Amino acid sequence: MPSSLVGTSARSRWLLNVVTMGAAALITSACGSPPDAQGSPPDSAGASADSGVALPVHGAIAWRGDLVLTIRTTGQVRAERHVGVRVEAAGTVAEVAVRPGQRVEAGQVLARLDPRPFDLAVREAEGAVADAQVRFDDLMLGNNPNDTGEIARRRTENARLRAGIIGAEARLERARLDRERAVIRAPFGGVVDRVNVVAGQSAGVGDPVATIVDLNGLLVEAAVLEHDLLLMRPGATARVAPSGAADRALTGAVVAVLPVVDTATHAGRVLVRVPSGSLRPGMYADVELEATRLTNRLLVPADAVIERDGRPLVFRAREGRAEWVYVGLGRSNGRETEIMGEEGAVLPPIEPGDTVLVGGHVSLTHDAPIRVILTEQRQPRRP
């Protein structure tokens, strides 16, 4: 073979080796080095570690607490107190004192009926009582007022009946009650949902005046399949969020597990009480119900766990660098994950109080310089 051809072949092999090594270096820099034979991350304090550029990442604190395993379902929100206030004494509406959307206190005036017919009814009833008292006095003339015997007592009762005092007093009490009812008040504090009357309108007994909704006491009626219903218990925690708005979730508690299961849907009902917030009566909501509580577990946010070469790992912040740590995984509820030691390990490699990375860490290499940002949103939700 001519020498010129031999030289050309050698140069070609040398160029191929250079290109191959460069590509391998680029892949290692982007994805991190593979673990060594012992299963520990290699010493990759190469370009990333020596560059001196600290990458901003998000971190959270590992903690020991209860891992709550949940059941997810949907439910409908309703107010615990939702009342339509109605007219209790017929009359003409003289004033409407509230408007829809207005917040009212217990006993606040909603509307007033024209008071004049009620005042006249009270005066007539008072006159009837006075007339009855006169007749009673006439019937009691000649009786000894100091006689306390049984015969005297019965004579007095009979005179009151014949004079009509008892009936007249009852009519007076009724007239005064109607006059009180002419002022229509809120039975409890809440928000006016609608107003059904206007000034000048004639209102009969039972006509609607306004609807009051107490937004401080909301219940969510959630459907739970029958095989999960046995896991439900009053007092269990629950998270409720408007449909499609998980970031606006509220924490509540199960107050009742209702006894009847629907034969068509094979689902029972669970009532959850939640505080006021973004929920409104009539809304559908996403509900997460506590089913099982695993106590005293080492927990990290679920976002902290990633996978390399088919093995789960967590990046731990240590002295300004990202430390690649292989872990064993326990149960998870989608937000929090239990950390355990790998198979054969006595203790987990992560300890409570360690800072684990939960954002910006997917493409990191072992021992890369980092700048950890602990934000309120990234803090673990403690039980």
CSV table of C-alpha atoms in Angstrom, one decimal:
chain,number,residue,atom,x,y,z
A,1,MET,CA,0.0,0.0,0.0
A,2,PRO,CA,1.5,3.5,-0.8
A,3,SER,CA,2.6,5.5,2.2
A,4,SER,CA,0.4,8.4,1.3
A,5,LEU,CA,-2.7,6.2,1.6
A,6,VAL,CA,-1.5,4.9,5.0
A,7,GLY,CA,-1.1,8.5,6.3
A,8,THR,CA,-4.5,9.5,5.1
A,9,SER,CA,-6.2,6.6,6.9
A,10,ALA,CA,-4.4,7.4,10.2
A,11,ARG,CA,-5.5,11.0,10.0
A,12,SER,CA,-9.1,9.9,9.4
A,13,ARG,CA,-9.1,7.7,12.4
A,14,TRP,CA,-7.6,10.5,14.6
A,15,LEU,CA,-10.3,12.9,13.5
A,16,LEU,CA,-13.0,10.3,14.2
A,17,ASN,CA,-11.7,9.8,17.7
A,18,VAL,CA,-11.7,13.6,18.4
A,19,VAL,CA,-15.3,14.0,17.1
A,20,THR,CA,-16.5,11.0,19.2
A,21,MET,CA,-14.8,12.3,22.4
A,22,GLY,CA,-16.3,15.8,21.9
A,23,ALA,CA,-19.8,14.4,21.4
A,24,ALA,CA,-19.5,12.3,24.5
A,25,ALA,CA,-18.4,15.3,26.5
A,26,LEU,CA,-21.3,17.3,25.3
A,27,ILE,CA,-23.8,14.5,26.2
A,28,THR,CA,-22.2,14.1,29.7
A,29,SER,CA,-22.4,17.9,30.3
A,30,ALA,CA,-26.1,18.1,29.4
A,31,CYS,CA,-27.4,14.9,31.0
A,32,GLY,CA,-25.0,14.1,33.8
A,33,SER,CA,-22.6,11.2,34.2
A,34,PRO,CA,-23.9,7.7,34.7
A,35,PRO,CA,-23.5,6.1,38.1
A,36,ASP,CA,-20.5,4.0,38.8
A,37,ALA,CA,-20.5,0.3,39.4
A,38,GLN,CA,-21.2,0.7,43.1
A,39,GLY,CA,-24.4,2.7,42.4
A,40,SER,CA,-23.0,6.1,43.6
A,41,PRO,CA,-22.8,9.2,41.4
A,42,PRO,CA,-19.4,9.7,39.9
A,43,ASP,CA,-17.1,12.6,40.6
A,44,SER,CA,-18.4,15.0,37.9
A,45,ALA,CA,-16.7,18.1,39.2
A,46,GLY,CA,-15.7,18.9,35.7
A,47,ALA,CA,-17.0,21.7,33.5
A,48,SER,CA,-20.2,22.3,35.5
A,49,ALA,CA,-18.5,22.3,38.9
A,50,ASP,CA,-15.4,24.3,37.9
A,51,SER,CA,-17.3,26.9,35.8
A,52,GLY,CA,-18.0,28.9,38.9
A,53,VAL,CA,-21.5,29.8,37.6
A,54,ALA,CA,-24.0,29.1,40.3
A,55,LEU,CA,-27.3,27.9,38.7
A,56,PRO,CA,-30.5,29.3,40.3
A,57,VAL,CA,-32.7,26.4,41.6
A,58,HIS,CA,-35.7,26.0,43.8
A,59,GLY,CA,-35.4,24.2,47.1
A,60,ALA,CA,-37.6,22.8,49.9
A,61,ILE,CA,-36.9,21.3,53.3
A,62,ALA,CA,-37.3,17.6,53.9
A,63,TRP,CA,-39.4,16.9,57.0
A,64,ARG,CA,-40.8,14.1,59.1
A,65,GLY,CA,-44.5,14.0,59.4
A,66,ASP,CA,-47.7,12.2,58.4
A,67,LEU,CA,-48.3,11.1,54.8
A,68,VAL,CA,-52.0,11.4,54.0
A,69,LEU,CA,-53.1,9.1,51.2
A,70,THR,CA,-56.3,10.4,49.6
A,71,ILE,CA,-59.3,9.6,47.4
A,72,ARG,CA,-60.1,12.1,44.7
A,73,THR,CA,-63.6,12.9,43.6
A,74,THR,CA,-66.0,15.7,42.8
A,75,GLY,CA,-68.7,17.4,44.8
A,76,GLN,CA,-71.2,20.2,44.8
A,77,VAL,CA,-71.0,23.2,47.1
A,78,ARG,CA,-74.0,24.3,49.1
A,79,ALA,CA,-74.5,26.8,51.9
A,80,GLU,CA,-75.2,25.3,55.3
A,81,ARG,CA,-77.7,28.1,55.9
A,82,HIS,CA,-79.6,29.3,52.9
A,83,VAL,CA,-83.0,30.8,53.7
A,84,GLY,CA,-85.8,32.5,51.8
A,85,VAL,CA,-87.3,35.1,54.1
A,86,ARG,CA,-91.1,35.4,53.7
A,87,VAL,CA,-93.9,37.7,54.7
A,88,GLU,CA,-95.6,36.7,58.0
A,89,ALA,CA,-98.2,39.4,58.2
A,90,ALA,CA,-100.1,40.7,55.1
A,91,GLY,CA,-99.7,44.3,54.2
A,92,THR,CA,-98.2,46.9,51.8
A,93,VAL,CA,-94.5,47.2,51.4
A,94,ALA,CA,-93.4,50.6,52.5
A,95,GLU,CA,-89.6,50.3,52.3
A,96,VAL,CA,-87.0,47.8,50.9
A,97,ALA,CA,-83.8,48.3,52.9
A,98,VAL,CA,-81.4,46.0,51.2
A,99,ARG,CA,-80.2,45.1,47.7
A,100,PRO,CA,-78.8,41.9,46.1
A,101,GLY,CA,-75.1,41.2,47.0
A,102,GLN,CA,-75.3,43.3,50.2
A,103,ARG,CA,-73.9,41.8,53.4
A,104,VAL,CA,-76.3,41.9,56.4
A,105,GLU,CA,-76.1,41.1,60.1
A,106,ALA,CA,-78.5,39.0,62.1
A,107,GLY,CA,-81.6,41.1,62.9
A,108,GLN,CA,-80.9,43.8,60.3
A,109,VAL,CA,-84.0,45.2,58.6
A,110,LEU,CA,-84.7,43.8,55.1
A,111,ALA,CA,-88.1,45.5,54.5
A,112,ARG,CA,-90.9,47.3,56.2
A,113,LEU,CA,-94.6,47.1,55.7
A,114,ASP,CA,-96.9,50.1,56.1
A,115,PRO,CA,-97.2,50.3,59.9
A,116,ARG,CA,-100.6,52.1,60.0
A,117,PRO,CA,-102.9,49.1,59.7
A,118,PHE,CA,-101.0,47.3,62.3
A,119,ASP,CA,-101.1,50.3,64.7
A,120,LEU,CA,-104.8,50.5,64.3
A,121,ALA,CA,-105.2,46.8,64.9
A,122,VAL,CA,-103.3,47.1,68.2
A,123,ARG,CA,-105.4,50.0,69.3
A,124,GLU,CA,-108.6,48.1,68.5
A,125,ALA,CA,-107.4,45.1,70.5
A,126,GLU,CA,-106.4,47.3,73.4
A,127,GLY,CA,-109.9,48.8,73.4
A,128,ALA,CA,-111.5,45.3,73.4
A,129,VAL,CA,-109.4,44.4,76.4
A,130,ALA,CA,-110.6,47.5,78.2
A,131,ASP,CA,-114.2,46.7,77.4
A,132,ALA,CA,-113.8,43.2,78.7
A,133,GLN,CA,-112.2,44.5,81.9
A,134,VAL,CA,-115.2,46.7,82.5
A,135,ARG,CA,-117.6,43.7,82.1
A,136,PHE,CA,-115.4,41.7,84.4
A,137,ASP,CA,-115.5,44.4,87.1
A,138,ASP,CA,-119.3,44.5,86.8
A,139,LEU,CA,-119.5,40.7,87.3
A,140,MET,CA,-117.3,40.9,90.4
A,141,LEU,CA,-119.3,43.6,92.2
A,142,GLY,CA,-120.1,42.5,95.7
A,143,ASN,CA,-117.4,39.8,95.9
A,144,ASN,CA,-114.9,40.0,98.7
A,145,PRO,CA,-111.5,40.6,97.1
A,146,ASN,CA,-109.7,39.1,100.1
A,147,ASP,CA,-111.5,35.8,99.8
A,148,THR,CA,-108.9,33.2,98.6
A,149,GLY,CA,-110.9,30.1,98.9
A,150,GLU,CA,-111.6,27.6,96.1
A,151,ILE,CA,-115.1,28.9,95.5
A,152,ALA,CA,-114.0,32.5,95.2
A,153,ARG,CA,-111.2,31.5,92.8
A,154,ARG,CA,-113.5,29.6,90.5
A,155,ARG,CA,-116.0,32.5,90.6
A,156,THR,CA,-113.3,34.8,89.4
A,157,GLU,CA,-112.2,32.5,86.5
A,158,ASN,CA,-115.8,32.2,85.4
A,159,ALA,CA,-116.3,36.0,85.4
A,160,ARG,CA,-113.2,36.5,83.3
A,161,LEU,CA,-114.5,34.0,80.7
A,162,ARG,CA,-118.0,35.6,80.6
A,163,ALA,CA,-116.4,39.1,80.3
A,164,GLY,CA,-114.3,37.9,77.3
A,165,ILE,CA,-111.0,39.1,78.9
A,166,ILE,CA,-109.0,35.9,77.9
A,167,GLY,CA,-110.0,36.2,74.2
A,168,ALA,CA,-109.5,40.0,74.1
A,169,GLU,CA,-106.0,39.6,75.6
A,170,ALA,CA,-105.1,36.9,73.0
A,171,ARG,CA,-106.2,39.2,70.1
A,172,LEU,CA,-104.1,42.0,71.5
A,173,GLU,CA,-101.1,39.8,71.7
A,174,ARG,CA,-101.7,38.7,68.1
A,175,ALA,CA,-102.0,42.3,66.9
A,176,ARG,CA,-98.8,43.3,68.6
A,177,LEU,CA,-97.0,40.3,67.0
A,178,ASP,CA,-98.2,41.3,63.6
A,179,ARG,CA,-97.0,44.8,64.2
A,180,GLU,CA,-93.5,43.3,65.0
A,181,ARG,CA,-93.6,41.2,61.9
A,182,ALA,CA,-94.3,44.2,59.8
A,183,VAL,CA,-90.6,44.9,60.1
A,184,ILE,CA,-88.9,42.0,58.3
A,185,ARG,CA,-85.4,41.2,59.6
A,186,ALA,CA,-82.5,38.9,58.6
A,187,PRO,CA,-82.6,35.7,60.6
A,188,PHE,CA,-78.8,35.4,60.5
A,189,GLY,CA,-75.8,37.2,59.1
A,190,GLY,CA,-75.0,36.6,55.4
A,191,VAL,CA,-75.2,37.9,51.9
A,192,VAL,CA,-78.4,38.9,50.2
A,193,ASP,CA,-78.8,36.7,47.1
A,194,ARG,CA,-82.0,38.2,45.7
A,195,VAL,CA,-84.7,40.6,46.7
A,196,ASN,CA,-88.3,39.7,45.6
A,197,VAL,CA,-90.3,42.8,46.6
A,198,VAL,CA,-90.5,46.5,45.8
A,199,ALA,CA,-91.9,49.5,47.6
A,200,GLY,CA,-95.7,49.9,47.1
A,201,GLN,CA,-96.3,46.2,46.5
A,202,SER,CA,-99.1,44.3,48.3
A,203,ALA,CA,-97.6,41.3,50.0
A,204,GLY,CA,-99.6,38.4,51.4
A,205,VAL,CA,-98.6,35.9,54.1
A,206,GLY,CA,-95.9,33.5,52.6
A,207,ASP,CA,-94.8,35.8,49.8
A,208,PRO,CA,-91.0,35.8,49.4
A,209,VAL,CA,-89.1,38.9,50.5
A,210,ALA,CA,-85.4,38.1,50.1
A,211,THR,CA,-82.9,35.2,50.1
A,212,ILE,CA,-80.1,35.2,52.6
A,213,VAL,CA,-77.0,33.0,52.2
A,214,ASP,CA,-74.4,32.4,54.9
A,215,LEU,CA,-71.1,32.0,53.1
A,216,ASN,CA,-69.2,31.4,56.3
A,217,GLY,CA,-70.7,27.9,56.6
A,218,LEU,CA,-70.3,26.0,53.3
A,219,LEU,CA,-70.8,22.2,52.8
A,220,VAL,CA,-69.5,20.2,49.9
A,221,GLU,CA,-71.5,17.0,49.1
A,222,ALA,CA,-68.9,14.7,47.5
A,223,ALA,CA,-69.7,11.4,45.8
A,224,VAL,CA,-67.5,8.4,47.0
A,225,LEU,CA,-67.6,5.0,45.4
A,226,GLU,CA,-69.0,2.3,47.7
A,227,HIS,CA,-65.7,0.4,48.0
A,228,ASP,CA,-63.9,3.6,49.2
A,229,LEU,CA,-66.8,4.6,51.5
A,230,LEU,CA,-65.5,2.3,54.3
A,231,LEU,CA,-62.3,4.4,54.4
A,232,MET,CA,-64.2,7.6,55.2
A,233,ARG,CA,-64.6,8.9,58.7
A,234,PRO,CA,-65.8,12.1,60.3
A,235,GLY,CA,-62.9,14.4,61.2
A,236,ALA,CA,-60.7,13.4,58.3
A,237,THR,CA,-59.1,16.2,56.4
A,238,ALA,CA,-60.2,17.3,53.0
A,239,ARG,CA,-58.9,19.6,50.3
A,240,VAL,CA,-61.5,21.3,48.1
A,241,ALA,CA,-60.8,23.5,45.1
A,242,PRO,CA,-63.0,25.0,42.4
A,243,SER,CA,-62.9,22.8,39.3
A,244,GLY,CA,-59.8,23.5,37.3
A,245,ALA,CA,-58.3,25.8,40.0
A,246,ALA,CA,-56.2,23.6,42.2
A,247,ASP,CA,-54.1,26.5,43.3
A,248,ARG,CA,-57.1,27.9,45.2
A,249,ALA,CA,-57.7,24.9,47.3
A,250,LEU,CA,-59.2,25.2,50.8
A,251,THR,CA,-58.7,22.8,53.7
A,252,GLY,CA,-61.8,21.4,55.4
A,253,ALA,CA,-63.0,18.4,57.3
A,254,VAL,CA,-65.4,15.6,56.8
A,255,VAL,CA,-68.4,16.2,59.1
A,256,ALA,CA,-70.7,13.3,58.0
A,257,VAL,CA,-70.7,10.1,56.0
A,258,LEU,CA,-74.3,9.8,54.8
A,259,PRO,CA,-75.9,6.3,55.2
A,260,VAL,CA,-77.5,5.7,51.8
A,261,VAL,CA,-75.6,4.4,48.7
A,262,ASP,CA,-77.1,5.1,45.3
A,263,THR,CA,-77.9,1.8,43.6
A,264,ALA,CA,-77.4,3.2,40.1
A,265,THR,CA,-74.0,4.9,40.6
A,266,HIS,CA,-72.8,2.6,43.5
A,267,ALA,CA,-71.6,5.8,45.3
A,268,GLY,CA,-72.3,7.2,48.7
A,269,ARG,CA,-72.1,10.8,49.9
A,270,VAL,CA,-69.7,12.5,52.2
A,271,LEU,CA,-70.3,16.0,53.6
A,272,VAL,CA,-67.2,18.3,54.0
A,273,ARG,CA,-67.3,21.6,55.8
A,274,VAL,CA,-65.0,24.3,54.3
A,275,PRO,CA,-64.3,27.9,55.3
A,276,SER,CA,-65.4,30.8,53.1
A,277,GLY,CA,-63.1,31.6,50.2
A,278,SER,CA,-63.3,31.1,46.4
A,279,LEU,CA,-66.2,28.6,46.6
A,280,ARG,CA,-69.8,29.6,46.1
A,281,PRO,CA,-73.0,27.6,46.6
A,282,GLY,CA,-74.0,25.7,43.5
A,283,MET,CA,-70.4,25.3,42.3
A,284,TYR,CA,-68.8,21.9,41.4
A,285,ALA,CA,-65.5,21.3,43.1
A,286,ASP,CA,-62.6,18.9,43.0
A,287,VAL,CA,-62.4,17.1,46.4
A,288,GLU,CA,-59.5,15.2,47.9
A,289,LEU,CA,-60.4,13.2,50.9
A,290,GLU,CA,-58.1,11.6,53.5
A,291,ALA,CA,-58.3,7.8,53.3
A,292,THR,CA,-55.2,6.6,55.2
A,293,ARG,CA,-52.7,8.4,57.3
A,294,LEU,CA,-49.2,7.0,57.5
A,295,THR,CA,-47.5,8.6,60.5
A,296,ASN,CA,-43.9,9.6,61.2
A,297,ARG,CA,-42.6,9.3,57.6
A,298,LEU,CA,-39.6,11.1,56.0
A,299,LEU,CA,-41.2,13.3,53.3
A,300,VAL,CA,-40.1,15.5,50.4
A,301,PRO,CA,-42.2,17.3,47.8
A,302,ALA,CA,-42.9,14.9,44.9
A,303,ASP,CA,-41.2,17.3,42.5
A,304,ALA,CA,-37.9,16.6,44.2
A,305,VAL,CA,-37.8,13.0,42.9
A,306,ILE,CA,-36.4,12.4,39.4
A,307,GLU,CA,-35.0,9.4,37.6
A,308,ARG,CA,-31.7,8.6,36.1
A,309,ASP,CA,-30.9,5.3,34.4
A,310,GLY,CA,-34.1,3.8,35.8
A,311,ARG,CA,-33.2,4.7,39.4
A,312,PRO,CA,-34.9,7.4,41.6
A,313,LEU,CA,-32.7,10.1,43.0
A,314,VAL,CA,-32.9,13.4,44.8
A,315,PHE,CA,-30.6,16.4,44.5
A,316,ARG,CA,-29.6,17.6,47.9
A,317,ALA,CA,-28.1,21.1,48.4
A,318,ARG,CA,-24.8,20.8,50.3
A,319,GLU,CA,-22.4,23.8,50.7
A,320,GLY,CA,-23.5,25.5,47.5
A,321,ARG,CA,-23.5,22.4,45.3
A,322,ALA,CA,-26.0,19.9,44.1
A,323,GLU,CA,-25.4,16.5,45.6
A,324,TRP,CA,-26.8,13.6,43.6
A,325,VAL,CA,-28.3,11.0,46.1
A,326,TYR,CA,-30.0,7.7,45.1
A,327,VAL,CA,-33.1,7.0,47.3
A,328,GLY,CA,-35.7,4.4,47.8
A,329,LEU,CA,-39.3,5.5,47.5
A,330,GLY,CA,-42.3,4.7,49.7
A,331,ARG,CA,-45.9,5.8,49.1
A,332,SER,CA,-46.8,9.1,47.5
A,333,ASN,CA,-50.0,11.2,47.3
A,334,GLY,CA,-49.0,13.2,44.3
A,335,ARG,CA,-47.7,16.1,46.3
A,336,GLU,CA,-45.5,14.5,48.9
A,337,THR,CA,-43.4,11.4,48.6
A,338,GLU,CA,-41.9,9.1,51.3
A,339,ILE,CA,-38.1,8.7,51.1
A,340,MET,CA,-36.6,5.4,52.2
A,341,GLY,CA,-33.2,3.8,52.0
A,342,GLU,CA,-32.3,1.8,48.9
A,343,GLU,CA,-32.8,-1.9,49.1
A,344,GLY,CA,-30.5,-3.2,51.8
A,345,ALA,CA,-29.9,0.2,53.4
A,346,VAL,CA,-30.7,0.7,57.1
A,347,LEU,CA,-31.3,4.4,57.0
A,348,PRO,CA,-32.5,6.7,54.2
A,349,PRO,CA,-29.8,9.0,52.7
A,350,ILE,CA,-31.9,12.1,53.3
A,351,GLU,CA,-32.4,13.5,56.8
A,352,PRO,CA,-35.1,15.9,58.1
A,353,GLY,CA,-34.0,19.5,57.6
A,354,ASP,CA,-32.0,18.7,54.4
A,355,THR,CA,-32.6,21.1,51.5
A,356,VAL,CA,-33.8,19.1,48.4
A,357,LEU,CA,-34.2,20.6,45.0
A,358,VAL,CA,-37.6,20.8,43.5
A,359,GLY,CA,-37.2,23.1,40.5
A,360,GLY,CA,-34.5,23.7,37.9
A,361,HIS,CA,-32.7,20.5,38.8
A,362,VAL,CA,-33.7,18.1,36.1
A,363,SER,CA,-30.6,18.6,33.9
A,364,LEU,CA,-28.1,19.2,36.8
A,365,THR,CA,-24.9,17.2,37.2
A,366,HIS,CA,-23.5,15.9,40.5
A,367,ASP,CA,-21.5,18.6,42.4
A,368,ALA,CA,-22.7,21.4,40.1
A,369,PRO,CA,-22.6,24.9,41.8
A,370,ILE,CA,-26.1,26.2,42.6
A,371,ARG,CA,-27.9,29.1,44.2
A,372,VAL,CA,-31.0,27.8,46.1
A,373,ILE,CA,-34.2,29.9,46.2
A,374,LEU,CA,-36.6,28.9,49.0
A,375,THR,CA,-39.9,30.3,48.2
A,376,GLU,CA,-43.2,30.2,50.2
A,377,GLN,CA,-44.9,28.2,47.4
A,378,ARG,CA,-42.1,25.6,47.5
A,379,GLN,CA,-42.2,25.0,51.2
A,380,PRO,CA,-43.6,21.6,52.3
A,381,ARG,CA,-47.1,21.4,53.5
A,382,ARG,CA,-46.8,20.1,57.0
A,383,PRO,CA,-49.7,18.1,58.5
